[in-house]
XYZ file of C-alpha atoms in Angstrom:
53
model
C -0.003 -0.018 0.060
C 2.896 2.381 0.639
C 4.562 1.578 -2.653
C 3.016 4.655 -4.542
C 4.353 7.005 -1.696
C 8.056 5.874 -2.211
C 8.246 7.885 -5.383
C 6.869 10.944 -3.823
C 9.260 10.584 -0.867
C 12.252 10.368 -3.143
C 11.389 13.634 -4.961
C 12.395 15.690 -1.905
C 10.650 18.731 -0.840
C 7.912 20.334 -3.073
C 8.834 23.589 -4.739
C 8.392 26.720 -2.757
C 5.212 28.661 -3.686
C 6.056 31.283 -6.270
C 4.477 32.706 -9.224
C 5.993 30.090 -11.540
C 4.591 27.295 -9.520
C 1.116 29.036 -9.237
C 0.938 29.871 -12.921
C 2.064 26.458 -14.152
C 4.467 25.248 -16.852
C 3.446 27.881 -19.305
C 4.621 30.802 -17.045
C 7.646 31.652 -19.118
C 5.689 31.845 -22.226
C 2.871 33.727 -20.649
C 5.167 36.308 -19.007
C 6.981 36.853 -22.432
C 3.647 37.441 -24.074
C 2.660 39.841 -21.331
C 5.862 41.731 -21.761
C 5.345 42.111 -25.581
C 1.769 43.314 -25.047
C 2.958 45.877 -22.575
C 5.636 47.272 -24.857
C 3.072 47.505 -27.755
C 0.687 49.277 -25.521
C -2.188 46.712 -25.764
C -3.386 46.259 -22.266
C -6.078 48.615 -21.012
C -7.933 49.324 -17.805
C -11.628 48.310 -17.571
C -13.720 49.869 -14.870
C -17.312 48.686 -14.443
C -20.292 48.641 -12.001
C -22.452 45.663 -12.123
C -26.073 45.367 -10.782
C -27.846 42.097 -10.042
C -31.068 41.435 -11.794
């Protein structure tokens, strides 16, 4: 029953929580894309007020 845990134990400590861990394996690509978009002036700010119906 503990055979499945042996592999987990051998991997050592889990990575510390950082933005790369939270965002996942595509973090490098996503951050490069964000940088390009910022340089090109694409992002904007959206302000809105919502009302429940």
